């Protein structure tokens, strides 16, 4: 199989759940302190390491694209995630977050980077799950280091009653089809009470999408809605 980004040999799988997210949310993961994987097809699968292959896609990407080419995207998400978690009590009250808090002096560039983190993650899922979505624009965005024009992010607060209701990881992808053509797809990446909704549209929406964020809009503040 060829890397969906650059076309070289695909010799690497992408983590569906970022290892640093697991460590930040659960702490150390080991055989003595495992976490459990739940999906539509698996329940209570023990995970003994944050870097477990059980959390990866199949080999749909090359090592260079997975590491060197996209390292800044991973780092940008790490910075945003950490700042959101550290200031979460304030964010819950105001439902607003200033990106400057996570990216002092570099909001524009780093906003593109964390947007492309989710473009990469989505592209790996499309390739791994054989979704009927054209990957060419996803590939061009990463190769040219620019935002995907039709991928939007929305930030949500998950309404959970207790700590036991919190979880980490991606949802299933929900798609809309018309006349046999996939017109839109959306999924969530959750870390505790924080949800990032990732939405793709085959054609760029004519109207503004409520709460949707895109780096081309230049927004330095993201607004949260209750989910």
mmCIF file with all atom_site columns, C-alpha atoms in Angstrom:
data_model
loop_
_atom_site.group_PDB
_atom_site.id
_atom_site.type_symbol
_atom_site.label_atom_id
_atom_site.label_alt_id
_atom_site.label_comp_id
_atom_site.label_asym_id
_atom_site.label_entity_id
_atom_site.label_seq_id
_atom_site.pdbx_PDB_ins_code
_atom_site.Cartn_x
_atom_site.Cartn_y
_atom_site.Cartn_z
_atom_site.occupancy
_atom_site.B_iso_or_equiv
_atom_site.pdbx_formal_charge
_atom_site.auth_seq_id
_atom_site.auth_comp_id
_atom_site.auth_asym_id
_atom_site.auth_atom_id
_atom_site.pdbx_PDB_model_num
ATOM 1   C CA . UNK A 1 1   ? 0.000   0.000  0.000  1.00 0.00 ? 1   UNK A CA 1
ATOM 2   C CA . UNK A 1 2   ? 1.162   3.555  -0.707 1.00 0.00 ? 2   UNK A CA 1
ATOM 3   C CA . UNK A 1 3   ? 1.266   6.397  1.795  1.00 0.00 ? 3   UNK A CA 1
ATOM 4   C CA . UNK A 1 4   ? -1.882  8.423  1.214  1.00 0.00 ? 4   UNK A CA 1
ATOM 5   C CA . UNK A 1 5   ? 0.057   11.661 1.745  1.00 0.00 ? 5   UNK A CA 1
ATOM 6   C CA . UNK A 1 6   ? 3.189   11.378 -0.419 1.00 0.00 ? 6   UNK A CA 1
ATOM 7   C CA . UNK A 1 7   ? 2.747   8.108  -2.333 1.00 0.00 ? 7   UNK A CA 1
ATOM 8   C CA . UNK A 1 8   ? 5.805   6.338  -0.905 1.00 0.00 ? 8   UNK A CA 1
ATOM 9   C CA . UNK A 1 9   ? 5.615   2.900  0.672  1.00 0.00 ? 9   UNK A CA 1
ATOM 10  C CA . UNK A 1 10  ? 3.210   2.910  3.623  1.00 0.00 ? 10  UNK A CA 1
ATOM 11  C CA . UNK A 1 11  ? 5.203   1.400  6.474  1.00 0.00 ? 11  UNK A CA 1
ATOM 12  C CA . UNK A 1 12  ? 3.585   3.065  9.486  1.00 0.00 ? 12  UNK A CA 1
ATOM 13  C CA . UNK A 1 13  ? 0.242   3.189  11.266 1.00 0.00 ? 13  UNK A CA 1
ATOM 14  C CA . UNK A 1 14  ? -1.187  6.306  12.872 1.00 0.00 ? 14  UNK A CA 1
ATOM 15  C CA . UNK A 1 15  ? -2.413  6.317  16.464 1.00 0.00 ? 15  UNK A CA 1
ATOM 16  C CA . UNK A 1 16  ? -6.166  6.781  16.551 1.00 0.00 ? 16  UNK A CA 1
ATOM 17  C CA . UNK A 1 17  ? -5.643  8.098  20.074 1.00 0.00 ? 17  UNK A CA 1
ATOM 18  C CA . UNK A 1 18  ? -2.505  10.175 20.516 1.00 0.00 ? 18  UNK A CA 1
ATOM 19  C CA . UNK A 1 19  ? -0.113  8.620  23.029 1.00 0.00 ? 19  UNK A CA 1
ATOM 20  C CA . UNK A 1 20  ? 0.506   11.979 24.734 1.00 0.00 ? 20  UNK A CA 1
ATOM 21  C CA . UNK A 1 21  ? -3.277  12.421 25.147 1.00 0.00 ? 21  UNK A CA 1
ATOM 22  C CA . UNK A 1 22  ? -3.460  9.063  26.896 1.00 0.00 ? 22  UNK A CA 1
ATOM 23  C CA . UNK A 1 23  ? -0.602  9.911  29.237 1.00 0.00 ? 23  UNK A CA 1
ATOM 24  C CA . UNK A 1 24  ? -2.035  13.364 30.012 1.00 0.00 ? 24  UNK A CA 1
ATOM 25  C CA . UNK A 1 25  ? -5.510  11.988 30.712 1.00 0.00 ? 25  UNK A CA 1
ATOM 26  C CA . UNK A 1 26  ? -4.776  8.634  32.368 1.00 0.00 ? 26  UNK A CA 1
ATOM 27  C CA . UNK A 1 27  ? -1.200  9.015  33.588 1.00 0.00 ? 27  UNK A CA 1
ATOM 28  C CA . UNK A 1 28  ? 1.187   6.090  33.252 1.00 0.00 ? 28  UNK A CA 1
ATOM 29  C CA . UNK A 1 29  ? -0.236  3.117  31.346 1.00 0.00 ? 29  UNK A CA 1
ATOM 30  C CA . UNK A 1 30  ? 1.350   -0.280 32.005 1.00 0.00 ? 30  UNK A CA 1
ATOM 31  C CA . UNK A 1 31  ? 0.368   -3.945 32.521 1.00 0.00 ? 31  UNK A CA 1
ATOM 32  C CA . UNK A 1 32  ? -0.241  -3.037 36.170 1.00 0.00 ? 32  UNK A CA 1
ATOM 33  C CA . UNK A 1 33  ? -2.269  0.088  35.329 1.00 0.00 ? 33  UNK A CA 1
ATOM 34  C CA . UNK A 1 34  ? -3.976  -0.646 31.988 1.00 0.00 ? 34  UNK A CA 1
ATOM 35  C CA . UNK A 1 35  ? -6.656  1.302  30.168 1.00 0.00 ? 35  UNK A CA 1
ATOM 36  C CA . UNK A 1 36  ? -9.479  -0.360 28.264 1.00 0.00 ? 36  UNK A CA 1
ATOM 37  C CA . UNK A 1 37  ? -10.431 -0.047 24.628 1.00 0.00 ? 37  UNK A CA 1
ATOM 38  C CA . UNK A 1 38  ? -14.104 0.018  23.676 1.00 0.00 ? 38  UNK A CA 1
ATOM 39  C CA . UNK A 1 39  ? -15.457 0.179  20.124 1.00 0.00 ? 39  UNK A CA 1
ATOM 40  C CA . UNK A 1 40  ? -18.364 -1.097 18.066 1.00 0.00 ? 40  UNK A CA 1
ATOM 41  C CA . UNK A 1 41  ? -16.536 -4.396 17.625 1.00 0.00 ? 41  UNK A CA 1
ATOM 42  C CA . UNK A 1 42  ? -14.429 -4.724 20.798 1.00 0.00 ? 42  UNK A CA 1
ATOM 43  C CA . UNK A 1 43  ? -15.152 -4.335 24.498 1.00 0.00 ? 43  UNK A CA 1
ATOM 44  C CA . UNK A 1 44  ? -12.800 -4.196 27.482 1.00 0.00 ? 44  UNK A CA 1
ATOM 45  C CA . UNK A 1 45  ? -9.613  -4.780 25.485 1.00 0.00 ? 45  UNK A CA 1
ATOM 46  C CA . UNK A 1 46  ? -6.694  -4.246 27.853 1.00 0.00 ? 46  UNK A CA 1
ATOM 47  C CA . UNK A 1 47  ? -4.156  -1.673 26.688 1.00 0.00 ? 47  UNK A CA 1
ATOM 48  C CA . UNK A 1 48  ? -0.797  -1.911 28.453 1.00 0.00 ? 48  UNK A CA 1
ATOM 49  C CA . UNK A 1 49  ? 1.010   0.989  26.751 1.00 0.00 ? 49  UNK A CA 1
ATOM 50  C CA . UNK A 1 50  ? 0.054   4.425  25.448 1.00 0.00 ? 50  UNK A CA 1
ATOM 51  C CA . UNK A 1 51  ? 1.848   3.465  22.227 1.00 0.00 ? 51  UNK A CA 1
ATOM 52  C CA . UNK A 1 52  ? 0.101   0.108  21.807 1.00 0.00 ? 52  UNK A CA 1
ATOM 53  C CA . UNK A 1 53  ? -0.355  -1.119 18.242 1.00 0.00 ? 53  UNK A CA 1
ATOM 54  C CA . UNK A 1 54  ? -3.954  -1.927 19.194 1.00 0.00 ? 54  UNK A CA 1
ATOM 55  C CA . UNK A 1 55  ? -4.606  1.801  19.059 1.00 0.00 ? 55  UNK A CA 1
ATOM 56  C CA . UNK A 1 56  ? -3.153  2.277  15.576 1.00 0.00 ? 56  UNK A CA 1
ATOM 57  C CA . UNK A 1 57  ? -4.607  2.219  12.107 1.00 0.00 ? 57  UNK A CA 1
ATOM 58  C CA . UNK A 1 58  ? -3.205  -0.245 9.610  1.00 0.00 ? 58  UNK A CA 1
ATOM 59  C CA . UNK A 1 59  ? -0.114  0.855  7.663  1.00 0.00 ? 59  UNK A CA 1
ATOM 60  C CA . UNK A 1 60  ? -1.557  3.669  5.571  1.00 0.00 ? 60  UNK A CA 1
ATOM 61  C CA . UNK A 1 61  ? 1.221   6.244  5.929  1.00 0.00 ? 61  UNK A CA 1
ATOM 62  C CA . UNK A 1 62  ? 5.016   6.309  5.614  1.00 0.00 ? 62  UNK A CA 1
ATOM 63  C CA . UNK A 1 63  ? 7.336   6.910  8.560  1.00 0.00 ? 63  UNK A CA 1
ATOM 64  C CA . UNK A 1 64  ? 8.587   10.209 7.137  1.00 0.00 ? 64  UNK A CA 1
ATOM 65  C CA . UNK A 1 65  ? 5.081   11.650 6.813  1.00 0.00 ? 65  UNK A CA 1
ATOM 66  C CA . UNK A 1 66  ? 4.038   10.246 10.167 1.00 0.00 ? 66  UNK A CA 1
ATOM 67  C CA . UNK A 1 67  ? 7.040   11.691 11.995 1.00 0.00 ? 67  UNK A CA 1
ATOM 68  C CA . UNK A 1 68  ? 9.182   14.376 10.363 1.00 0.00 ? 68  UNK A CA 1
ATOM 69  C CA . UNK A 1 69  ? 6.645   15.934 7.991  1.00 0.00 ? 69  UNK A CA 1
ATOM 70  C CA . UNK A 1 70  ? 3.831   16.251 10.538 1.00 0.00 ? 70  UNK A CA 1
ATOM 71  C CA . UNK A 1 71  ? 5.701   16.589 13.857 1.00 0.00 ? 71  UNK A CA 1
ATOM 72  C CA . UNK A 1 72  ? 4.787   20.271 14.195 1.00 0.00 ? 72  UNK A CA 1
ATOM 73  C CA . UNK A 1 73  ? 1.108   19.386 13.853 1.00 0.00 ? 73  UNK A CA 1
ATOM 74  C CA . UNK A 1 74  ? 1.333   16.933 16.750 1.00 0.00 ? 74  UNK A CA 1
ATOM 75  C CA . UNK A 1 75  ? 3.218   19.480 18.862 1.00 0.00 ? 75  UNK A CA 1
ATOM 76  C CA . UNK A 1 76  ? 0.614   22.175 18.193 1.00 0.00 ? 76  UNK A CA 1
ATOM 77  C CA . UNK A 1 77  ? -2.197  19.887 19.333 1.00 0.00 ? 77  UNK A CA 1
ATOM 78  C CA . UNK A 1 78  ? -0.201  18.977 22.474 1.00 0.00 ? 78  UNK A CA 1
ATOM 79  C CA . UNK A 1 79  ? 0.163   22.654 23.338 1.00 0.00 ? 79  UNK A CA 1
ATOM 80  C CA . UNK A 1 80  ? -3.519  23.403 22.733 1.00 0.00 ? 80  UNK A CA 1
ATOM 81  C CA . UNK A 1 81  ? -4.703  20.338 24.646 1.00 0.00 ? 81  UNK A CA 1
ATOM 82  C CA . UNK A 1 82  ? -2.523  21.135 27.652 1.00 0.00 ? 82  UNK A CA 1
ATOM 83  C CA . UNK A 1 83  ? -3.677  24.733 27.843 1.00 0.00 ? 83  UNK A CA 1
ATOM 84  C CA . UNK A 1 84  ? -7.339  23.750 27.467 1.00 0.00 ? 84  UNK A CA 1
ATOM 85  C CA . UNK A 1 85  ? -7.091  21.190 30.266 1.00 0.00 ? 85  UNK A CA 1
ATOM 86  C CA . UNK A 1 86  ? -5.158  23.542 32.545 1.00 0.00 ? 86  UNK A CA 1
ATOM 87  C CA . UNK A 1 87  ? -7.697  26.358 32.082 1.00 0.00 ? 87  UNK A CA 1
ATOM 88  C CA . UNK A 1 88  ? -10.799 24.190 31.737 1.00 0.00 ? 88  UNK A CA 1
ATOM 89  C CA . UNK A 1 89  ? -12.674 25.562 34.751 1.00 0.00 ? 89  UNK A CA 1
ATOM 90  C CA . UNK A 1 90  ? -12.488 29.053 33.262 1.00 0.00 ? 90  UNK A CA 1
ATOM 91  C CA . UNK A 1 91  ? -13.380 27.845 29.760 1.00 0.00 ? 91  UNK A CA 1
ATOM 92  C CA . UNK A 1 92  ? -16.485 26.088 31.099 1.00 0.00 ? 92  UNK A CA 1
ATOM 93  C CA . UNK A 1 93  ? -17.688 29.354 32.604 1.00 0.00 ? 93  UNK A CA 1
ATOM 94  C CA . UNK A 1 94  ? -16.922 31.655 29.689 1.00 0.00 ? 94  UNK A CA 1
ATOM 95  C CA . UNK A 1 95  ? -17.322 29.119 26.832 1.00 0.00 ? 95  UNK A CA 1
ATOM 96  C CA . UNK A 1 96  ? -14.470 30.911 25.113 1.00 0.00 ? 96  UNK A CA 1
ATOM 97  C CA . UNK A 1 97  ? -10.776 30.205 24.704 1.00 0.00 ? 97  UNK A CA 1
ATOM 98  C CA . UNK A 1 98  ? -8.091  32.582 23.430 1.00 0.00 ? 98  UNK A CA 1
ATOM 99  C CA . UNK A 1 99  ? -5.657  30.718 21.193 1.00 0.00 ? 99  UNK A CA 1
ATOM 100 C CA . UNK A 1 100 ? -2.989  33.197 22.230 1.00 0.00 ? 100 UNK A CA 1
ATOM 101 C CA . UNK A 1 101 ? -2.919  31.395 25.585 1.00 0.00 ? 101 UNK A CA 1
ATOM 102 C CA . UNK A 1 102 ? -1.645  28.232 23.921 1.00 0.00 ? 102 UNK A CA 1
ATOM 103 C CA . UNK A 1 103 ? 0.375   29.902 21.150 1.00 0.00 ? 103 UNK A CA 1
ATOM 104 C CA . UNK A 1 104 ? 1.835   33.184 22.408 1.00 0.00 ? 104 UNK A CA 1
ATOM 105 C CA . UNK A 1 105 ? 3.110   35.204 19.479 1.00 0.00 ? 105 UNK A CA 1
ATOM 106 C CA . UNK A 1 106 ? 2.368   32.481 16.905 1.00 0.00 ? 106 UNK A CA 1
ATOM 107 C CA . UNK A 1 107 ? -1.410  32.072 16.701 1.00 0.00 ? 107 UNK A CA 1
ATOM 108 C CA . UNK A 1 108 ? -1.607  32.138 12.903 1.00 0.00 ? 108 UNK A CA 1
ATOM 109 C CA . UNK A 1 109 ? 1.013   29.484 12.188 1.00 0.00 ? 109 UNK A CA 1
ATOM 110 C CA . UNK A 1 110 ? 0.102   27.218 15.086 1.00 0.00 ? 110 UNK A CA 1
ATOM 111 C CA . UNK A 1 111 ? -3.601  27.412 14.284 1.00 0.00 ? 111 UNK A CA 1
ATOM 112 C CA . UNK A 1 112 ? -2.812  25.946 10.873 1.00 0.00 ? 112 UNK A CA 1
ATOM 113 C CA . UNK A 1 113 ? -0.676  23.287 12.552 1.00 0.00 ? 113 UNK A CA 1
ATOM 114 C CA . UNK A 1 114 ? -3.331  21.988 14.928 1.00 0.00 ? 114 UNK A CA 1
ATOM 115 C CA . UNK A 1 115 ? -5.920  22.132 12.135 1.00 0.00 ? 115 UNK A CA 1
ATOM 116 C CA . UNK A 1 116 ? -3.604  19.924 10.060 1.00 0.00 ? 116 UNK A CA 1
ATOM 117 C CA . UNK A 1 117 ? -3.221  17.524 12.988 1.00 0.00 ? 117 UNK A CA 1
ATOM 118 C CA . UNK A 1 118 ? -6.897  16.654 12.560 1.00 0.00 ? 118 UNK A CA 1
ATOM 119 C CA . UNK A 1 119 ? -6.612  16.648 8.759  1.00 0.00 ? 119 UNK A CA 1
ATOM 120 C CA . UNK A 1 120 ? -3.869  14.035 9.097  1.00 0.00 ? 120 UNK A CA 1
ATOM 121 C CA . UNK A 1 121 ? -5.860  11.990 11.608 1.00 0.00 ? 121 UNK A CA 1
ATOM 122 C CA . UNK A 1 122 ? -8.958  12.129 9.397  1.00 0.00 ? 122 UNK A CA 1
ATOM 123 C CA . UNK A 1 123 ? -6.977  11.180 6.293  1.00 0.00 ? 123 UNK A CA 1
ATOM 124 C CA . UNK A 1 124 ? -5.536  8.136  8.039  1.00 0.00 ? 124 UNK A CA 1
ATOM 125 C CA . UNK A 1 125 ? -9.032  7.060  9.053  1.00 0.00 ? 125 UNK A CA 1
ATOM 126 C CA . UNK A 1 126 ? -10.348 7.514  5.515  1.00 0.00 ? 126 UNK A CA 1
ATOM 127 C CA . UNK A 1 127 ? -7.530  5.363  4.139  1.00 0.00 ? 127 UNK A CA 1
ATOM 128 C CA . UNK A 1 128 ? -7.756  2.745  6.887  1.00 0.00 ? 128 UNK A CA 1
ATOM 129 C CA . UNK A 1 129 ? -11.543 2.425  6.837  1.00 0.00 ? 129 UNK A CA 1
ATOM 130 C CA . UNK A 1 130 ? -11.897 2.694  3.040  1.00 0.00 ? 130 UNK A CA 1
ATOM 131 C CA . UNK A 1 131 ? -14.295 5.623  3.209  1.00 0.00 ? 131 UNK A CA 1
ATOM 132 C CA . UNK A 1 132 ? -15.611 6.938  -0.133 1.00 0.00 ? 132 UNK A CA 1
ATOM 133 C CA . UNK A 1 133 ? -13.914 10.316 0.350  1.00 0.00 ? 133 UNK A CA 1
ATOM 134 C CA . UNK A 1 134 ? -11.311 11.719 -2.029 1.00 0.00 ? 134 UNK A CA 1
ATOM 135 C CA . UNK A 1 135 ? -7.972  12.021 -0.232 1.00 0.00 ? 135 UNK A CA 1
ATOM 136 C CA . UNK A 1 136 ? -6.285  14.249 -2.814 1.00 0.00 ? 136 UNK A CA 1
ATOM 137 C CA . UNK A 1 137 ? -7.115  17.542 -1.057 1.00 0.00 ? 137 UNK A CA 1
ATOM 138 C CA . UNK A 1 138 ? -6.122  16.061 2.305  1.00 0.00 ? 138 UNK A CA 1
ATOM 139 C CA . UNK A 1 139 ? -2.768  15.087 0.796  1.00 0.00 ? 139 UNK A CA 1
ATOM 140 C CA . UNK A 1 140 ? -2.205  18.468 -0.866 1.00 0.00 ? 140 UNK A CA 1
ATOM 141 C CA . UNK A 1 141 ? -2.944  20.325 2.352  1.00 0.00 ? 141 UNK A CA 1
ATOM 142 C CA . UNK A 1 142 ? -0.222  18.455 4.216  1.00 0.00 ? 142 UNK A CA 1
ATOM 143 C CA . UNK A 1 143 ? 2.302   18.421 1.364  1.00 0.00 ? 143 UNK A CA 1
ATOM 144 C CA . UNK A 1 144 ? 1.810   22.182 0.863  1.00 0.00 ? 144 UNK A CA 1
ATOM 145 C CA . UNK A 1 145 ? 1.506   22.869 4.603  1.00 0.00 ? 145 UNK A CA 1
ATOM 146 C CA . UNK A 1 146 ? -1.783  24.747 4.289  1.00 0.00 ? 146 UNK A CA 1
ATOM 147 C CA . UNK A 1 147 ? -5.293  24.308 5.714  1.00 0.00 ? 147 UNK A CA 1
ATOM 148 C CA . UNK A 1 148 ? -7.760  21.945 4.075  1.00 0.00 ? 148 UNK A CA 1
ATOM 149 C CA . UNK A 1 149 ? -10.413 24.337 2.700  1.00 0.00 ? 149 UNK A CA 1
ATOM 150 C CA . UNK A 1 150 ? -13.344 22.036 3.501  1.00 0.00 ? 150 UNK A CA 1
ATOM 151 C CA . UNK A 1 151 ? -12.391 20.683 6.932  1.00 0.00 ? 151 UNK A CA 1
ATOM 152 C CA . UNK A 1 152 ? -13.808 22.591 9.892  1.00 0.00 ? 152 UNK A CA 1
ATOM 153 C CA . UNK A 1 153 ? -13.384 22.151 13.633 1.00 0.00 ? 153 UNK A CA 1
ATOM 154 C CA . UNK A 1 154 ? -16.001 22.825 16.292 1.00 0.00 ? 154 UNK A CA 1
ATOM 155 C CA . UNK A 1 155 ? -15.293 22.830 20.017 1.00 0.00 ? 155 UNK A CA 1
ATOM 156 C CA . UNK A 1 156 ? -17.782 21.337 22.442 1.00 0.00 ? 156 UNK A CA 1
ATOM 157 C CA . UNK A 1 157 ? -18.240 20.665 26.132 1.00 0.00 ? 157 UNK A CA 1
ATOM 158 C CA . UNK A 1 158 ? -19.415 17.140 26.819 1.00 0.00 ? 158 UNK A CA 1
ATOM 159 C CA . UNK A 1 159 ? -22.151 16.950 29.424 1.00 0.00 ? 159 UNK A CA 1
ATOM 160 C CA . UNK A 1 160 ? -21.151 14.138 31.771 1.00 0.00 ? 160 UNK A CA 1
ATOM 161 C CA . UNK A 1 161 ? -22.635 13.315 35.154 1.00 0.00 ? 161 UNK A CA 1
ATOM 162 C CA . UNK A 1 162 ? -19.521 11.821 36.757 1.00 0.00 ? 162 UNK A CA 1
ATOM 163 C CA . UNK A 1 163 ? -15.879 10.934 36.232 1.00 0.00 ? 163 UNK A CA 1
ATOM 164 C CA . UNK A 1 164 ? -16.959 7.465  35.111 1.00 0.00 ? 164 UNK A CA 1
ATOM 165 C CA . UNK A 1 165 ? -18.668 9.078  32.128 1.00 0.00 ? 165 UNK A CA 1
ATOM 166 C CA . UNK A 1 166 ? -15.411 10.527 30.814 1.00 0.00 ? 166 UNK A CA 1
ATOM 167 C CA . UNK A 1 167 ? -13.444 8.882  28.049 1.00 0.00 ? 167 UNK A CA 1
ATOM 168 C CA . UNK A 1 168 ? -10.765 9.550  25.503 1.00 0.00 ? 168 UNK A CA 1
ATOM 169 C CA . UNK A 1 169 ? -10.630 8.893  21.785 1.00 0.00 ? 169 UNK A CA 1
ATOM 170 C CA . UNK A 1 170 ? -12.416 9.210  18.445 1.00 0.00 ? 170 UNK A CA 1
ATOM 171 C CA . UNK A 1 171 ? -16.055 8.493  17.687 1.00 0.00 ? 171 UNK A CA 1
ATOM 172 C CA . UNK A 1 172 ? -17.302 6.623  14.662 1.00 0.00 ? 172 UNK A CA 1
ATOM 173 C CA . UNK A 1 173 ? -17.501 8.669  11.463 1.00 0.00 ? 173 UNK A CA 1
ATOM 174 C CA . UNK A 1 174 ? -21.011 9.712  10.479 1.00 0.00 ? 174 UNK A CA 1
ATOM 175 C CA . UNK A 1 175 ? -21.501 10.463 6.786  1.00 0.00 ? 175 UNK A CA 1
ATOM 176 C CA . UNK A 1 176 ? -24.240 11.990 4.665  1.00 0.00 ? 176 UNK A CA 1
ATOM 177 C CA . UNK A 1 177 ? -24.787 10.693 1.145  1.00 0.00 ? 177 UNK A CA 1
ATOM 178 C CA . UNK A 1 178 ? -26.843 11.950 -1.762 1.00 0.00 ? 178 UNK A CA 1
ATOM 179 C CA . UNK A 1 179 ? -27.361 9.864  -4.908 1.00 0.00 ? 179 UNK A CA 1
ATOM 180 C CA . UNK A 1 180 ? -24.628 7.500  -3.768 1.00 0.00 ? 180 UNK A CA 1
ATOM 181 C CA . UNK A 1 181 ? -22.045 10.267 -3.262 1.00 0.00 ? 181 UNK A CA 1
ATOM 182 C CA . UNK A 1 182 ? -20.633 11.151 0.151  1.00 0.00 ? 182 UNK A CA 1
ATOM 183 C CA . UNK A 1 183 ? -21.381 14.833 0.642  1.00 0.00 ? 183 UNK A CA 1
ATOM 184 C CA . UNK A 1 184 ? -20.268 15.344 4.238  1.00 0.00 ? 184 UNK A CA 1
ATOM 185 C CA . UNK A 1 185 ? -18.748 13.466 7.157  1.00 0.00 ? 185 UNK A CA 1
ATOM 186 C CA . UNK A 1 186 ? -18.202 14.280 10.802 1.00 0.00 ? 186 UNK A CA 1
ATOM 187 C CA . UNK A 1 187 ? -16.705 12.704 13.908 1.00 0.00 ? 187 UNK A CA 1
ATOM 188 C CA . UNK A 1 188 ? -15.575 13.671 17.383 1.00 0.00 ? 188 UNK A CA 1
ATOM 189 C CA . UNK A 1 189 ? -12.261 13.457 19.174 1.00 0.00 ? 189 UNK A CA 1
ATOM 190 C CA . UNK A 1 190 ? -12.933 13.504 22.899 1.00 0.00 ? 190 UNK A CA 1
ATOM 191 C CA . UNK A 1 191 ? -10.635 13.982 25.851 1.00 0.00 ? 191 UNK A CA 1
ATOM 192 C CA . UNK A 1 192 ? -12.671 14.068 29.026 1.00 0.00 ? 192 UNK A CA 1
ATOM 193 C CA . UNK A 1 193 ? -15.193 16.880 28.847 1.00 0.00 ? 193 UNK A CA 1
ATOM 194 C CA . UNK A 1 194 ? -13.531 18.386 25.768 1.00 0.00 ? 194 UNK A CA 1
ATOM 195 C CA . UNK A 1 195 ? -14.840 17.469 22.328 1.00 0.00 ? 195 UNK A CA 1
ATOM 196 C CA . UNK A 1 196 ? -13.343 18.503 19.026 1.00 0.00 ? 196 UNK A CA 1
ATOM 197 C CA . UNK A 1 197 ? -15.818 17.931 16.214 1.00 0.00 ? 197 UNK A CA 1
ATOM 198 C CA . UNK A 1 198 ? -14.135 17.373 12.844 1.00 0.00 ? 198 UNK A CA 1
ATOM 199 C CA . UNK A 1 199 ? -16.344 18.026 9.809  1.00 0.00 ? 199 UNK A CA 1
ATOM 200 C CA . UNK A 1 200 ? -15.582 17.587 6.111  1.00 0.00 ? 200 UNK A CA 1
ATOM 201 C CA . UNK A 1 201 ? -17.724 18.769 3.195  1.00 0.00 ? 201 UNK A CA 1
ATOM 202 C CA . UNK A 1 202 ? -17.296 17.724 -0.427 1.00 0.00 ? 202 UNK A CA 1
ATOM 203 C CA . UNK A 1 203 ? -18.247 21.235 -1.505 1.00 0.00 ? 203 UNK A CA 1
ATOM 204 C CA . UNK A 1 204 ? -17.397 24.293 0.530  1.00 0.00 ? 204 UNK A CA 1
ATOM 205 C CA . UNK A 1 205 ? -20.528 25.337 2.477  1.00 0.00 ? 205 UNK A CA 1
ATOM 206 C CA . UNK A 1 206 ? -22.264 28.428 1.173  1.00 0.00 ? 206 UNK A CA 1
ATOM 207 C CA . UNK A 1 207 ? -23.453 29.496 4.630  1.00 0.00 ? 207 UNK A CA 1
ATOM 208 C CA . UNK A 1 208 ? -21.502 29.857 7.833  1.00 0.00 ? 208 UNK A CA 1
ATOM 209 C CA . UNK A 1 209 ? -21.658 26.817 10.089 1.00 0.00 ? 209 UNK A CA 1
ATOM 210 C CA . UNK A 1 210 ? -22.547 27.720 13.694 1.00 0.00 ? 210 UNK A CA 1
ATOM 211 C CA . UNK A 1 211 ? -19.532 27.421 16.002 1.00 0.00 ? 211 UNK A CA 1
ATOM 212 C CA . UNK A 1 212 ? -17.339 26.068 13.191 1.00 0.00 ? 212 UNK A CA 1
ATOM 213 C CA . UNK A 1 213 ? -13.722 27.221 13.246 1.00 0.00 ? 213 UNK A CA 1
ATOM 214 C CA . UNK A 1 214 ? -11.245 27.355 10.354 1.00 0.00 ? 214 UNK A CA 1
ATOM 215 C CA . UNK A 1 215 ? -7.761  28.919 10.362 1.00 0.00 ? 215 UNK A CA 1
ATOM 216 C CA . UNK A 1 216 ? -8.467  30.811 7.119  1.00 0.00 ? 216 UNK A CA 1
ATOM 217 C CA . UNK A 1 217 ? -11.074 32.830 8.971  1.00 0.00 ? 217 UNK A CA 1
ATOM 218 C CA . UNK A 1 218 ? -8.344  34.182 11.208 1.00 0.00 ? 218 UNK A CA 1
ATOM 219 C CA . UNK A 1 219 ? -10.279 33.632 14.412 1.00 0.00 ? 219 UNK A CA 1
ATOM 220 C CA . UNK A 1 220 ? -8.112  33.950 17.512 1.00 0.00 ? 220 UNK A CA 1
ATOM 221 C CA . UNK A 1 221 ? -10.914 32.898 19.847 1.00 0.00 ? 221 UNK A CA 1
ATOM 222 C CA . UNK A 1 222 ? -12.761 29.590 19.738 1.00 0.00 ? 222 UNK A CA 1
ATOM 223 C CA . UNK A 1 223 ? -16.242 29.323 21.187 1.00 0.00 ? 223 UNK A CA 1
ATOM 224 C CA . UNK A 1 224 ? -17.515 26.233 22.954 1.00 0.00 ? 224 UNK A CA 1
ATOM 225 C CA . UNK A 1 225 ? -21.034 24.899 22.833 1.00 0.00 ? 225 UNK A CA 1
ATOM 226 C CA . UNK A 1 226 ? -22.682 22.335 25.085 1.00 0.00 ? 226 UNK A CA 1
ATOM 227 C CA . UNK A 1 227 ? -22.985 18.927 23.523 1.00 0.00 ? 227 UNK A CA 1
#
